[in-house]
């Protein structure tokens, strides 16, 4: 038997990254873009916990959704929950400029991934520690071209989807979800 889950997102890149990991198991995923407003909070866990309840109310099938953010240490965790807005306004070049004279380039990507069905509601956290590069490198989406994960020398933008998943906040969160889901529903 194949399990089917609906991923609530408007972001095609998230779908691609999540799908490649789930497709190794008997878990099918379809993407649905719902117009549900997100609450304002400094905690992405809180944002996604509220969102997944509303999404489940609408879809009434097993759902997942995730909220991600980039947290730069020297900027006191900025842009954090405002990452999407900062990407649209400052972009990669703006962040590189902001960091021009800053030596400590440590940053983290964090992903809070929520799952809900008729029995369970869970949130899984994935973190990718790393640094902001000195220049834009590679392609990818969002802040991929300026983020170098700790164990690598390439930016996310210079990796393919599978490589990125090995290091990324999203890859880690989805792997925790898969581990829990397979155990809970006894899936191969
Ligand atoms: P949803 O419909 O799923 O909300 P979104 O693009 O609005 O899609 P978020 O609210 O989670 O997603 O915004 C996170 C922003 O953080 C996103 O717009 C990117 O700029 C950035 N981001 C998150 N994960 C990233 C990744 O893996 N690589 C590059 N940038 C990422």
mmCIF file of C-alpha atoms and ligand atoms in Angstrom:
data_model
loop_
_atom_site.group_PDB
_atom_site.id
_atom_site.type_symbol
_atom_site.label_atom_id
_atom_site.label_comp_id
_atom_site.label_asym_id
_atom_site.label_seq_id
_atom_site.Cartn_x
_atom_site.Cartn_y
_atom_site.Cartn_z
ATOM 1 C CA UNK A 1 0.000 0.000 0.000
ATOM 2 C CA UNK A 2 1.246 3.476 -0.896
ATOM 3 C CA UNK A 3 0.761 6.370 1.498
ATOM 4 C CA UNK A 4 -0.180 9.696 0.071
ATOM 5 C CA UNK A 5 0.628 13.061 1.630
ATOM 6 C CA UNK A 6 -0.201 16.569 0.455
ATOM 7 C CA UNK A 7 2.601 19.135 0.696
ATOM 8 C CA UNK A 8 1.190 22.612 1.196
ATOM 9 C CA UNK A 9 3.507 25.115 -0.452
ATOM 10 C CA UNK A 10 3.753 27.581 -3.268
ATOM 11 C CA UNK A 11 7.454 26.846 -3.596
ATOM 12 C CA UNK A 12 8.356 24.406 -6.371
ATOM 13 C CA UNK A 13 11.947 24.081 -5.100
ATOM 14 C CA UNK A 14 10.830 22.795 -1.704
ATOM 15 C CA UNK A 15 8.603 20.265 -3.481
ATOM 16 C CA UNK A 16 11.506 19.007 -5.604
ATOM 17 C CA UNK A 17 13.820 18.597 -2.606
ATOM 18 C CA UNK A 18 11.207 16.842 -0.440
ATOM 19 C CA UNK A 19 9.899 14.596 -3.204
ATOM 20 C CA UNK A 20 13.302 13.105 -4.024
ATOM 21 C CA UNK A 21 13.708 11.900 -0.420
ATOM 22 C CA UNK A 22 10.152 10.573 0.003
ATOM 23 C CA UNK A 23 10.203 8.771 -3.338
ATOM 24 C CA UNK A 24 12.714 6.242 -1.931
ATOM 25 C CA UNK A 25 9.891 4.915 0.248
ATOM 26 C CA UNK A 26 6.248 4.051 -0.375
ATOM 27 C CA UNK A 27 5.220 7.634 0.265
ATOM 28 C CA UNK A 28 3.633 9.617 -2.528
ATOM 29 C CA UNK A 29 3.517 13.365 -2.390
ATOM 30 C CA UNK A 30 1.435 15.921 -4.201
ATOM 31 C CA UNK A 31 1.833 19.680 -4.014
ATOM 32 C CA UNK A 32 -0.982 22.069 -3.213
ATOM 33 C CA UNK A 33 -0.766 25.848 -2.919
ATOM 34 C CA UNK A 34 -3.336 27.061 -0.381
ATOM 35 C CA UNK A 35 -3.949 30.663 0.446
ATOM 36 C CA UNK A 36 -3.713 30.430 4.236
ATOM 37 C CA UNK A 37 -2.278 33.471 6.026
ATOM 38 C CA UNK A 38 0.704 32.756 8.326
ATOM 39 C CA UNK A 39 0.713 34.175 11.847
ATOM 40 C CA UNK A 40 3.472 36.640 12.808
ATOM 41 C CA UNK A 41 5.980 35.163 15.238
ATOM 42 C CA UNK A 42 9.706 35.093 15.887
ATOM 43 C CA UNK A 43 9.553 31.304 16.117
ATOM 44 C CA UNK A 44 9.158 29.370 12.884
ATOM 45 C CA UNK A 45 7.916 26.352 14.918
ATOM 46 C CA UNK A 46 4.987 28.443 16.111
ATOM 47 C CA UNK A 47 4.210 29.695 12.618
ATOM 48 C CA UNK A 48 4.155 26.210 11.114
ATOM 49 C CA UNK A 49 2.210 24.630 14.015
ATOM 50 C CA UNK A 50 -0.589 27.089 13.486
ATOM 51 C CA UNK A 51 -0.418 26.750 9.697
ATOM 52 C CA UNK A 52 -0.629 22.934 9.627
ATOM 53 C CA UNK A 53 -3.826 22.916 11.711
ATOM 54 C CA UNK A 54 -5.511 25.296 9.298
ATOM 55 C CA UNK A 55 -4.207 23.355 6.287
ATOM 56 C CA UNK A 56 -5.548 20.066 7.687
ATOM 57 C CA UNK A 57 -8.954 21.636 8.290
ATOM 58 C CA UNK A 58 -9.105 22.500 4.595
ATOM 59 C CA UNK A 59 -7.609 19.381 3.040
ATOM 60 C CA UNK A 60 -8.753 16.649 5.457
ATOM 61 C CA UNK A 61 -5.970 14.354 4.251
ATOM 62 C CA UNK A 62 -2.429 13.815 5.661
ATOM 63 C CA UNK A 63 -0.583 17.110 5.139
ATOM 64 C CA UNK A 64 2.945 18.449 5.516
ATOM 65 C CA UNK A 65 4.218 22.005 5.314
ATOM 66 C CA UNK A 66 7.429 23.701 6.300
ATOM 67 C CA UNK A 67 8.782 27.080 7.195
ATOM 68 C CA UNK A 68 12.472 27.853 6.796
ATOM 69 C CA UNK A 69 14.733 30.718 7.695
ATOM 70 C CA UNK A 70 18.326 31.889 7.569
ATOM 71 C CA UNK A 71 19.747 33.037 10.913
ATOM 72 C CA UNK A 72 22.983 35.072 10.770
ATOM 73 C CA UNK A 73 24.819 35.163 14.119
ATOM 74 C CA UNK A 74 26.465 38.567 13.801
ATOM 75 C CA UNK A 75 23.128 40.087 12.793
ATOM 76 C CA UNK A 76 21.427 38.685 15.924
ATOM 77 C CA UNK A 77 19.618 35.987 13.984
ATOM 78 C CA UNK A 78 18.376 38.268 11.204
ATOM 79 C CA UNK A 79 16.570 37.640 8.844
ATOM 80 C CA UNK A 80 15.140 34.537 10.659
ATOM 81 C CA UNK A 81 11.347 34.450 10.268
ATOM 82 C CA UNK A 82 11.583 37.343 7.792
ATOM 83 C CA UNK A 83 13.858 35.469 5.378
ATOM 84 C CA UNK A 84 11.366 35.378 2.556
ATOM 85 C CA UNK A 85 10.798 39.151 2.761
ATOM 86 C CA UNK A 86 14.521 39.897 2.975
ATOM 87 C CA UNK A 87 15.190 37.709 -0.041
ATOM 88 C CA UNK A 88 12.606 39.658 -2.029
ATOM 89 C CA UNK A 89 13.914 43.051 -0.903
ATOM 90 C CA UNK A 90 17.690 42.737 -0.366
ATOM 91 C CA UNK A 91 18.411 39.487 -2.190
ATOM 92 C CA UNK A 92 21.769 37.721 -2.163
ATOM 93 C CA UNK A 93 23.698 40.838 -3.161
ATOM 94 C CA UNK A 94 22.115 42.858 -0.362
ATOM 95 C CA UNK A 95 23.077 40.309 2.274
ATOM 96 C CA UNK A 96 26.652 40.063 0.947
ATOM 97 C CA UNK A 97 26.856 43.865 1.172
ATOM 98 C CA UNK A 98 25.457 43.870 4.692
ATOM 99 C CA UNK A 99 28.168 41.365 5.683
ATOM 100 C CA UNK A 100 31.005 43.158 3.859
ATOM 101 C CA UNK A 101 33.057 44.159 6.906
ATOM 102 C CA UNK A 102 31.927 41.342 9.168
ATOM 103 C CA UNK A 103 34.511 38.686 9.891
ATOM 104 C CA UNK A 104 32.288 36.255 11.763
ATOM 105 C CA UNK A 105 30.206 34.833 8.906
ATOM 106 C CA UNK A 106 28.521 32.039 10.857
ATOM 107 C CA UNK A 107 24.895 31.391 9.895
ATOM 108 C CA UNK A 108 22.315 28.651 10.205
ATOM 109 C CA UNK A 109 19.466 27.560 8.020
ATOM 110 C CA UNK A 110 16.600 26.177 10.057
ATOM 111 C CA UNK A 111 13.579 24.229 8.821
ATOM 112 C CA UNK A 112 10.471 23.498 10.876
ATOM 113 C CA UNK A 113 8.486 20.813 9.101
ATOM 114 C CA UNK A 114 5.004 19.946 10.330
ATOM 115 C CA UNK A 115 2.899 16.861 9.648
ATOM 116 C CA UNK A 116 -0.756 16.276 10.527
ATOM 117 C CA UNK A 117 -3.280 13.517 9.941
ATOM 118 C CA UNK A 118 -6.360 12.301 11.819
ATOM 119 C CA UNK A 119 -4.211 10.801 14.623
ATOM 120 C CA UNK A 120 -0.941 12.681 14.825
ATOM 121 C CA UNK A 121 0.429 16.198 14.721
ATOM 122 C CA UNK A 122 4.225 16.554 14.804
ATOM 123 C CA UNK A 123 6.945 19.130 14.089
ATOM 124 C CA UNK A 124 10.470 18.136 13.024
ATOM 125 C CA UNK A 125 13.398 20.539 13.143
ATOM 126 C CA UNK A 126 16.379 20.410 10.791
ATOM 127 C CA UNK A 127 19.384 22.701 11.115
ATOM 128 C CA UNK A 128 22.265 23.295 8.715
ATOM 129 C CA UNK A 129 25.194 25.125 10.296
ATOM 130 C CA UNK A 130 27.491 27.023 7.983
ATOM 131 C CA UNK A 131 28.601 30.413 6.798
ATOM 132 C CA UNK A 132 27.785 33.215 4.401
ATOM 133 C CA UNK A 133 30.175 33.152 1.444
ATOM 134 C CA UNK A 134 32.147 36.206 0.370
ATOM 135 C CA UNK A 135 30.549 36.228 -3.051
ATOM 136 C CA UNK A 136 27.635 34.751 -4.963
ATOM 137 C CA UNK A 137 28.528 31.244 -6.187
ATOM 138 C CA UNK A 138 26.407 28.895 -8.273
ATOM 139 C CA UNK A 139 22.714 28.904 -9.027
ATOM 140 C CA UNK A 140 20.032 27.251 -6.892
ATOM 141 C CA UNK A 141 17.168 29.262 -5.406
ATOM 142 C CA UNK A 142 16.765 31.747 -2.560
ATOM 143 C CA UNK A 143 19.946 32.108 -0.524
ATOM 144 C CA UNK A 144 21.503 28.909 -1.962
ATOM 145 C CA UNK A 145 24.307 30.800 -3.786
ATOM 146 C CA UNK A 146 25.633 32.441 -0.600
ATOM 147 C CA UNK A 147 25.396 29.645 1.973
ATOM 148 C CA UNK A 148 28.239 27.155 2.577
ATOM 149 C CA UNK A 149 27.314 24.317 4.971
ATOM 150 C CA UNK A 150 29.890 23.455 7.632
ATOM 151 C CA UNK A 151 31.082 20.123 6.240
ATOM 152 C CA UNK A 152 31.403 21.353 2.640
ATOM 153 C CA UNK A 153 33.349 23.862 0.584
ATOM 154 C CA UNK A 154 30.633 24.441 -2.017
ATOM 155 C CA UNK A 155 27.598 26.676 -1.612
ATOM 156 C CA UNK A 156 24.150 25.049 -1.799
ATOM 157 C CA UNK A 157 23.919 26.779 -5.164
ATOM 158 C CA UNK A 158 26.851 24.733 -6.466
ATOM 159 C CA UNK A 159 25.306 21.390 -5.412
ATOM 160 C CA UNK A 160 22.675 19.225 -7.076
ATOM 161 C CA UNK A 161 19.436 18.444 -5.205
ATOM 162 C CA UNK A 162 20.707 15.181 -3.713
ATOM 163 C CA UNK A 163 23.988 16.701 -2.508
ATOM 164 C CA UNK A 164 22.158 19.650 -0.998
ATOM 165 C CA UNK A 165 19.725 17.317 0.788
ATOM 166 C CA UNK A 166 22.670 15.608 2.532
ATOM 167 C CA UNK A 167 23.611 18.872 4.232
ATOM 168 C CA UNK A 168 20.475 20.944 4.267
ATOM 169 C CA UNK A 169 18.064 21.934 7.017
ATOM 170 C CA UNK A 170 15.200 20.621 4.877
ATOM 171 C CA UNK A 171 16.930 17.306 4.121
ATOM 172 C CA UNK A 172 17.534 16.783 7.830
ATOM 173 C CA UNK A 173 13.981 17.668 8.864
ATOM 174 C CA UNK A 174 12.460 15.432 6.202
ATOM 175 C CA UNK A 175 14.719 12.518 7.175
ATOM 176 C CA UNK A 176 13.551 12.833 10.790
ATOM 177 C CA UNK A 177 9.970 12.859 9.537
ATOM 178 C CA UNK A 178 10.566 9.767 7.360
ATOM 179 C CA UNK A 179 12.123 7.879 10.269
ATOM 180 C CA UNK A 180 9.134 8.646 12.510
ATOM 181 C CA UNK A 181 6.528 8.039 9.780
ATOM 182 C CA UNK A 182 7.941 4.671 8.728
ATOM 183 C CA UNK A 183 8.082 3.482 12.333
ATOM 184 C CA UNK A 184 4.599 4.755 13.130
ATOM 185 C CA UNK A 185 2.900 3.349 10.025
ATOM 186 C CA UNK A 186 5.260 0.385 9.536
ATOM 187 C CA UNK A 187 6.278 1.253 5.975
ATOM 188 C CA UNK A 188 9.215 -0.382 4.133
HETATM 189 P P1 LIG B 1 5.942 28.417 1.213
HETATM 190 O O1 LIG B 1 4.834 28.532 0.223
HETATM 191 O O2 LIG B 1 6.280 26.987 1.525
HETATM 192 O O3 LIG B 1 5.756 29.253 2.449
HETATM 193 P P2 LIG B 1 8.179 30.228 0.746
HETATM 194 O O4 LIG B 1 9.118 30.352 -0.399
HETATM 195 O O5 LIG B 1 7.350 31.412 1.118
HETATM 196 O O6 LIG B 1 7.236 28.975 0.432
HETATM 197 P P3 LIG B 1 9.318 30.262 3.421
HETATM 198 O O7 LIG B 1 8.240 31.113 3.956
HETATM 199 O O8 LIG B 1 9.704 29.060 4.218
HETATM 200 O O9 LIG B 1 8.991 29.687 1.957
HETATM 201 O O10 LIG B 1 10.503 31.238 3.102
HETATM 202 C C1 LIG B 1 11.740 30.886 3.323
HETATM 203 C C2 LIG B 1 12.679 31.751 2.507
HETATM 204 O O11 LIG B 1 13.951 31.363 3.005
HETATM 205 C C3 LIG B 1 12.671 31.442 1.019
HETATM 206 O O12 LIG B 1 11.944 32.389 0.301
HETATM 207 C C4 LIG B 1 14.161 31.508 0.665
HETATM 208 O O13 LIG B 1 14.518 32.819 0.341
HETATM 209 C C5 LIG B 1 14.839 31.116 1.963
HETATM 210 N N1 LIG B 1 15.168 29.688 1.993
HETATM 211 C C6 LIG B 1 14.587 28.717 2.749
HETATM 212 N N2 LIG B 1 15.131 27.519 2.509
HETATM 213 C C7 LIG B 1 16.077 27.728 1.583
HETATM 214 C C8 LIG B 1 16.962 26.885 0.897
HETATM 215 O O14 LIG B 1 16.985 25.591 1.092
HETATM 216 N N3 LIG B 1 17.783 27.444 0.005
HETATM 217 C C9 LIG B 1 17.768 28.757 -0.223
HETATM 218 N N4 LIG B 1 16.962 29.624 0.353
HETATM 219 C C10 LIG B 1 16.106 29.112 1.257
#
